[in-house]
Coordinates of C-alpha atoms and ligand atoms in Angstrom, one line a residue:
M1 CA 105.1 112.9 121.2
K2 CA 101.8 113.9 119.5
L3 CA 100.8 112.0 116.3
T4 CA 100.4 115.4 114.5
D5 CA 104.2 116.1 115.2
Q6 CA 105.4 112.9 113.2
K7 CA 107.5 113.8 110.1
I8 CA 106.2 110.7 108.2
R9 CA 102.5 110.1 108.4
A10 CA 101.3 107.1 106.9
I11 CA 97.7 107.5 108.2
K12 CA 95.8 110.8 108.4
W13 CA 92.3 111.7 109.4
E14 CA 91.4 115.2 107.9
N15 CA 88.0 117.0 107.2
D16 CA 86.0 113.8 108.0
F17 CA 87.8 111.3 105.8
L18 CA 90.9 109.0 106.1
Y19 CA 93.9 109.6 104.0
L20 CA 96.6 107.0 103.5
L21 CA 100.1 107.3 102.1
D22 CA 100.1 104.8 99.2
Q23 CA 103.1 102.6 100.2
R24 CA 103.2 100.7 97.1
L25 CA 104.2 103.9 95.3
L26 CA 107.0 104.7 97.6
P27 CA 109.9 105.7 97.3
N28 CA 109.2 107.2 93.8
Q29 CA 105.9 108.9 94.5
E30 CA 104.4 110.4 97.8
V31 CA 100.6 110.1 97.1
Y32 CA 97.9 110.3 99.7
V33 CA 94.7 108.4 98.7
Q34 CA 91.5 109.6 100.2
F35 CA 88.8 107.1 101.6
T36 CA 85.2 107.6 102.2
S37 CA 84.2 104.0 102.6
S38 CA 85.1 101.2 105.1
R39 CA 85.0 98.6 102.4
N40 CA 87.6 100.5 100.3
V41 CA 89.7 100.6 103.2
A42 CA 89.4 96.9 103.7
D43 CA 90.6 96.5 100.1
A44 CA 93.5 98.8 100.7
I45 CA 94.6 96.8 103.6
R46 CA 94.6 93.6 101.5
D47 CA 96.4 95.4 98.5
M48 CA 99.2 96.7 100.7
V49 CA 98.3 100.6 100.4
V50 CA 99.0 100.5 104.0
R51 CA 100.9 97.8 105.8
G52 CA 102.7 96.9 109.1
A53 CA 100.8 95.4 112.0
P54 CA 100.1 98.6 114.1
A55 CA 99.3 100.6 111.1
I56 CA 96.7 98.2 109.8
G57 CA 95.0 98.2 113.2
I58 CA 94.9 102.0 113.3
T59 CA 93.6 102.3 109.7
A60 CA 90.9 99.8 110.4
A61 CA 89.8 101.9 113.5
Y62 CA 89.3 104.9 111.4
A63 CA 87.6 102.8 108.7
V64 CA 84.9 102.1 111.5
V65 CA 84.4 105.7 111.9
L66 CA 83.8 105.9 108.0
S67 CA 81.3 103.2 108.4
A68 CA 79.5 104.7 111.1
Q69 CA 79.4 108.1 109.0
S70 CA 78.0 106.5 105.9
H71 CA 75.3 104.4 108.0
R72 CA 74.3 106.8 110.7
D73 CA 71.0 107.6 109.1
L74 CA 69.8 103.8 108.9
P75 CA 67.6 102.5 111.7
N76 CA 69.9 99.5 111.9
W77 CA 73.2 101.5 111.5
R78 CA 74.8 99.6 114.4
E79 CA 74.3 96.3 112.5
A80 CA 75.8 97.7 109.4
V81 CA 78.8 98.8 111.0
L82 CA 79.3 95.4 112.7
D83 CA 79.1 94.1 109.0
D84 CA 81.8 96.2 108.0
I85 CA 84.0 95.2 111.0
E86 CA 83.6 91.7 109.9
I87 CA 84.9 92.5 106.4
L88 CA 87.7 94.6 107.9
Q89 CA 88.8 91.8 110.2
N90 CA 89.1 89.4 107.3
S91 CA 91.4 91.6 105.3
R92 CA 94.8 90.3 106.6
P93 CA 95.0 87.3 109.1
T94 CA 98.3 87.5 110.7
A95 CA 98.7 90.8 112.5
V96 CA 96.7 90.6 115.6
N97 CA 96.7 94.4 116.0
L98 CA 94.0 94.5 113.5
A99 CA 91.6 92.3 115.6
W100 CA 92.7 94.0 118.8
A101 CA 92.0 97.6 117.3
L102 CA 88.4 96.2 115.9
T103 CA 87.8 94.7 119.2
R104 CA 88.1 98.1 120.9
M105 CA 85.9 99.7 118.2
R106 CA 83.3 97.0 118.4
K107 CA 83.1 97.7 122.4
R108 CA 82.8 101.4 121.8
L109 CA 80.2 101.0 119.2
L110 CA 78.1 98.7 121.6
A111 CA 78.6 101.1 124.5
E112 CA 76.4 104.1 125.3
M113 CA 77.2 107.0 123.1
T114 CA 76.2 110.6 122.9
D115 CA 77.5 111.4 119.3
P116 CA 78.4 108.1 117.8
V117 CA 80.5 109.2 115.0
N118 CA 82.5 111.6 117.1
D119 CA 82.8 108.9 119.8
L120 CA 84.1 106.4 117.6
L121 CA 86.6 108.9 116.0
Q122 CA 87.8 109.6 119.6
E123 CA 88.5 106.2 120.1
A124 CA 90.3 105.7 116.8
Q125 CA 92.4 108.8 117.6
T126 CA 93.1 107.3 121.0
I127 CA 94.4 104.1 119.5
H128 CA 96.5 106.0 117.2
Q129 CA 98.1 108.3 119.7
E130 CA 98.5 105.4 122.0
D131 CA 100.6 103.8 119.3
V132 CA 102.9 106.7 119.0
T133 CA 103.5 106.9 122.7
A134 CA 104.1 103.1 122.9
N135 CA 106.7 103.4 120.1
Y136 CA 108.8 106.0 121.9
H137 CA 108.8 104.0 125.2
M138 CA 109.8 100.8 123.3
A139 CA 112.5 102.8 121.5
K140 CA 114.1 103.9 124.7
A141 CA 113.9 100.4 126.3
G142 CA 115.3 98.5 123.3
A143 CA 118.0 101.3 122.6
A144 CA 119.2 100.7 126.2
F145 CA 120.6 97.3 125.2
L146 CA 122.9 98.7 122.6
V147 CA 126.5 99.9 123.2
P148 CA 128.3 102.6 121.2
G149 CA 129.3 101.3 117.7
S150 CA 126.6 98.9 117.4
R151 CA 125.8 97.5 114.0
V152 CA 122.2 96.5 113.4
L153 CA 120.5 94.2 110.7
T154 CA 116.7 94.9 110.3
H155 CA 114.1 93.1 108.3
C156 CA 111.0 94.5 106.4
N157 CA 109.8 97.8 107.5
T158 CA 109.0 98.6 111.2
G159 CA 109.1 102.4 110.8
A160 CA 106.8 105.2 110.8
L161 CA 105.2 103.9 107.8
A162 CA 104.2 100.6 109.7
T163 CA 103.0 102.2 112.9
G164 CA 101.3 105.5 114.1
G165 CA 104.6 107.1 113.9
Y166 CA 108.3 106.8 114.7
G167 CA 108.2 102.8 114.7
T168 CA 109.1 99.6 116.6
A169 CA 112.4 98.1 115.6
L170 CA 113.0 101.1 113.5
G171 CA 112.2 103.2 116.6
V172 CA 114.8 101.6 118.6
I173 CA 117.3 102.1 115.6
R174 CA 116.4 105.8 115.5
R175 CA 116.8 106.3 119.2
A176 CA 120.3 104.2 119.2
W177 CA 121.4 106.8 116.4
E178 CA 120.1 109.8 118.5
K179 CA 122.1 108.5 121.4
G180 CA 125.3 108.1 119.4
K181 CA 125.3 104.1 119.8
L182 CA 124.7 103.1 116.2
E183 CA 127.5 102.7 113.7
R184 CA 125.5 101.3 110.8
V185 CA 121.9 99.7 109.8
Y186 CA 121.8 96.8 107.2
A187 CA 118.4 96.8 105.7
D188 CA 117.2 93.5 104.3
E189 CA 115.7 94.1 100.8
T190 CA 112.7 92.0 101.8
R191 CA 111.2 90.1 99.0
P192 CA 108.9 90.2 97.5
W193 CA 107.2 93.6 98.4
L194 CA 110.7 95.1 99.0
Q195 CA 109.5 96.9 102.2
G196 CA 113.3 97.1 103.0
S197 CA 114.7 98.8 99.8
R198 CA 111.7 100.9 99.3
L199 CA 110.4 101.9 102.7
T200 CA 113.1 101.1 105.4
A201 CA 115.9 102.7 103.2
W202 CA 113.7 105.7 102.4
E203 CA 113.0 106.4 106.3
L204 CA 116.7 105.8 107.3
Q205 CA 118.0 108.2 104.5
Q206 CA 115.6 111.0 105.7
E207 CA 117.1 110.6 109.0
G208 CA 120.6 110.5 107.7
I209 CA 121.4 107.3 109.3
P210 CA 124.3 105.2 107.7
T211 CA 122.5 102.5 105.9
T212 CA 123.7 99.5 103.9
L213 CA 121.0 97.6 101.7
I214 CA 121.4 93.9 101.3
C215 CA 119.5 91.1 99.8
E216 CA 118.3 88.4 102.3
G217 CA 120.7 86.0 101.0
A218 CA 123.8 88.3 102.1
A219 CA 122.8 88.1 105.6
A220 CA 124.7 84.8 106.5
S221 CA 128.0 86.1 104.9
L222 CA 127.6 89.5 106.7
M223 CA 127.3 87.8 110.1
R224 CA 130.1 85.3 109.5
Q225 CA 132.3 88.3 108.8
Q226 CA 131.3 89.7 112.3
R227 CA 129.8 92.9 110.8
V228 CA 126.4 92.7 112.8
D229 CA 125.8 93.0 116.6
W230 CA 122.2 93.0 116.8
V231 CA 119.2 91.7 114.4
I232 CA 116.3 93.8 115.5
V233 CA 112.8 93.3 114.0
G234 CA 109.1 93.9 114.6
A235 CA 106.3 91.5 115.1
D236 CA 102.8 90.7 113.6
R237 CA 102.0 88.5 116.6
I238 CA 103.6 87.2 119.9
V239 CA 101.9 84.3 121.4
A240 CA 101.7 82.8 125.0
N241 CA 105.0 80.9 124.7
G242 CA 106.9 83.7 123.2
D243 CA 107.0 82.6 119.6
V244 CA 106.8 85.4 117.1
A245 CA 105.1 85.8 113.7
N246 CA 106.8 88.3 111.6
K247 CA 107.8 89.0 107.9
I248 CA 108.9 85.9 106.1
G249 CA 112.6 85.6 106.4
T250 CA 112.8 86.6 110.1
Y251 CA 113.1 82.9 111.1
S252 CA 116.2 82.6 108.8
L253 CA 117.8 85.6 110.4
A254 CA 117.1 84.2 114.0
V255 CA 118.7 80.9 113.0
L256 CA 121.7 82.8 111.4
A257 CA 122.0 85.1 114.4
R258 CA 122.3 82.2 116.9
Q259 CA 124.6 80.4 114.7
H260 CA 127.0 83.4 114.6
G261 CA 126.6 84.8 118.2
V262 CA 124.6 87.8 116.9
K263 CA 121.8 89.0 119.5
F264 CA 118.2 88.8 118.4
M265 CA 115.6 91.6 119.6
V266 CA 111.8 91.7 118.8
V267 CA 110.1 95.0 119.4
A268 CA 106.4 95.3 119.5
P269 CA 103.5 96.9 121.2
N270 CA 101.4 95.1 123.7
S271 CA 98.7 95.2 121.0
T272 CA 100.8 92.6 119.0
V273 CA 100.7 90.1 122.1
D274 CA 98.1 87.5 121.7
M275 CA 97.9 85.3 125.0
T276 CA 94.9 83.4 123.6
I277 CA 97.3 81.3 121.2
G278 CA 99.6 78.9 122.9
K279 CA 102.4 78.4 120.2
G280 CA 103.6 79.8 117.1
S281 CA 102.4 76.9 114.9
D282 CA 98.8 78.0 115.7
I283 CA 99.1 81.5 114.4
P284 CA 97.4 81.9 111.1
I285 CA 99.6 82.8 108.3
E286 CA 98.5 84.7 105.3
F287 CA 99.3 83.3 102.0
R288 CA 99.6 85.7 99.0
S289 CA 99.4 85.1 95.3
A290 CA 102.0 83.7 93.1
E291 CA 102.1 87.0 91.1
E292 CA 103.9 88.6 93.7
L293 CA 106.9 86.3 93.2
I294 CA 106.7 86.6 89.3
K295 CA 106.5 90.2 89.0
I296 CA 108.2 93.3 90.5
G297 CA 105.5 96.0 90.5
E298 CA 103.8 95.7 87.1
I299 CA 107.0 94.2 85.5
Q300 CA 106.9 90.4 85.0
V301 CA 110.3 89.0 85.7
G302 CA 109.7 85.4 86.4
V303 CA 108.1 82.6 84.1
T304 CA 104.3 82.6 84.2
N305 CA 102.2 79.6 85.0
I306 CA 104.7 78.3 87.6
D307 CA 103.5 77.1 91.0
A308 CA 104.7 79.5 93.7
W309 CA 104.6 79.2 97.6
N310 CA 104.3 82.7 99.0
P311 CA 103.7 82.7 102.8
A312 CA 103.8 86.5 103.9
F313 CA 104.9 85.7 107.5
D314 CA 106.9 82.9 109.3
I315 CA 107.4 81.9 112.9
T316 CA 110.5 82.5 115.1
P317 CA 110.5 80.0 118.1
S318 CA 111.1 81.7 121.3
E319 CA 114.5 80.0 122.1
L320 CA 115.9 81.9 119.2
I321 CA 115.0 85.3 120.8
D322 CA 117.2 87.2 123.2
C323 CA 114.6 89.6 124.2
I324 CA 111.2 90.9 123.3
V325 CA 110.5 94.6 124.1
T326 CA 107.1 96.3 124.4
E327 CA 106.1 99.5 125.9
T328 CA 105.7 98.2 129.4
A329 CA 108.0 95.3 129.6
V330 CA 111.3 93.7 128.5
I331 CA 111.3 89.9 128.6
E332 CA 114.7 88.3 128.2
C333 CA 114.9 84.9 126.9
P334 CA 111.2 84.7 126.5
N335 CA 109.2 81.4 127.2
R336 CA 105.8 80.5 128.5
E337 CA 106.3 81.2 132.2
R338 CA 108.0 84.6 131.5
M339 CA 105.1 85.4 129.1
R340 CA 102.7 84.6 131.5
A341 CA 104.1 86.6 134.4
T342 CA 104.3 89.6 132.3
F343 CA 100.9 89.5 130.2
R344 CA 98.4 87.7 132.6
Ligands
MRU1 O1 103.4 92.5 105.1 P1 103.7 93.6 105.9 O2 104.6 94.6 105.1 O3 102.4 94.1 106.5 O4 104.7 93.1 107.0 C1 105.0 93.9 108.2 C2 106.0 93.3 109.0 O5 106.2 91.9 109.0 C3 106.5 94.0 110.1 O6 107.7 93.5 110.4 C4 105.6 94.0 111.4 O7 104.0 94.1 110.9 C5 105.8 94.9 112.5 S1 105.6 96.5 111.8 C6 106.1 97.5 113.1

């Protein structure tokens, strides 16, 4: 499946510039923002114009092309691009896809090139296309676990908006729906950015997939009433012992799922796997501002001047995960040995 065939495109490269669908405005407005400078892209990643682990990696790859485009006439243009890569790298710390994509771009930058801007663009487009292809492979492998009539709970947004197209966990859900295996999706609202109610619900509605929105606090009751068969989520980083970093609230779902006999699946491309980190507690977790908890959009809903704890991600230990699905492997009951055997 080609990236240009995707119905929802969060990231576009057109006429020498990068366009991002501003995800902060969805579902009320569909606005593409044009980017001409790599530094503005780094700000956009930090400010959540684009979000989702694979999507920020792809975006950063295109930002390197913008950097090369603006510096190409300088004698030390490669150093200028390396400086921009450093800034991009620091825009969000938890999703390893960002560092992974930038490592690929840096390697291309430092290799022999005939037409630097074009060569870097080709690399960025390859990263983008590979992600789309990976999503379709994961969707097939993940949906194979589901039986007809399955009810799935998902968290955050892992769809076309969070990836090159189609999605990771949401790709599995899409495929299960296409194959007649899905009865209903429960979408967690996902505080504080509301990726569930604004983005996942928007994507699922466009497919006509039966969806029920819940707030995170409702998940326990839903599972206790035996209304969920699978929790299916994405990941921002999967480390060597099979622990997974994902959107804050994922860990609570995994604990609840185990308590209620609900299966728990993590779906992510190989670019999310980081075998250099031994265990989940060593994953850098992004902390965001207190303001995000006090306001919804621009509207202040909580008291001001309050201390707030706002980690964007949490760690789900591997023992709570029934399977990890990537484009090349399915790891059931993940642990250090199984991870090592798969991702040498
Ligand atoms: O803060 P976000 O919206 O970037 O967090 C996104 C998630 O946690 C997703 O579950 C994860 O990146 C996987 S997206 C395919």
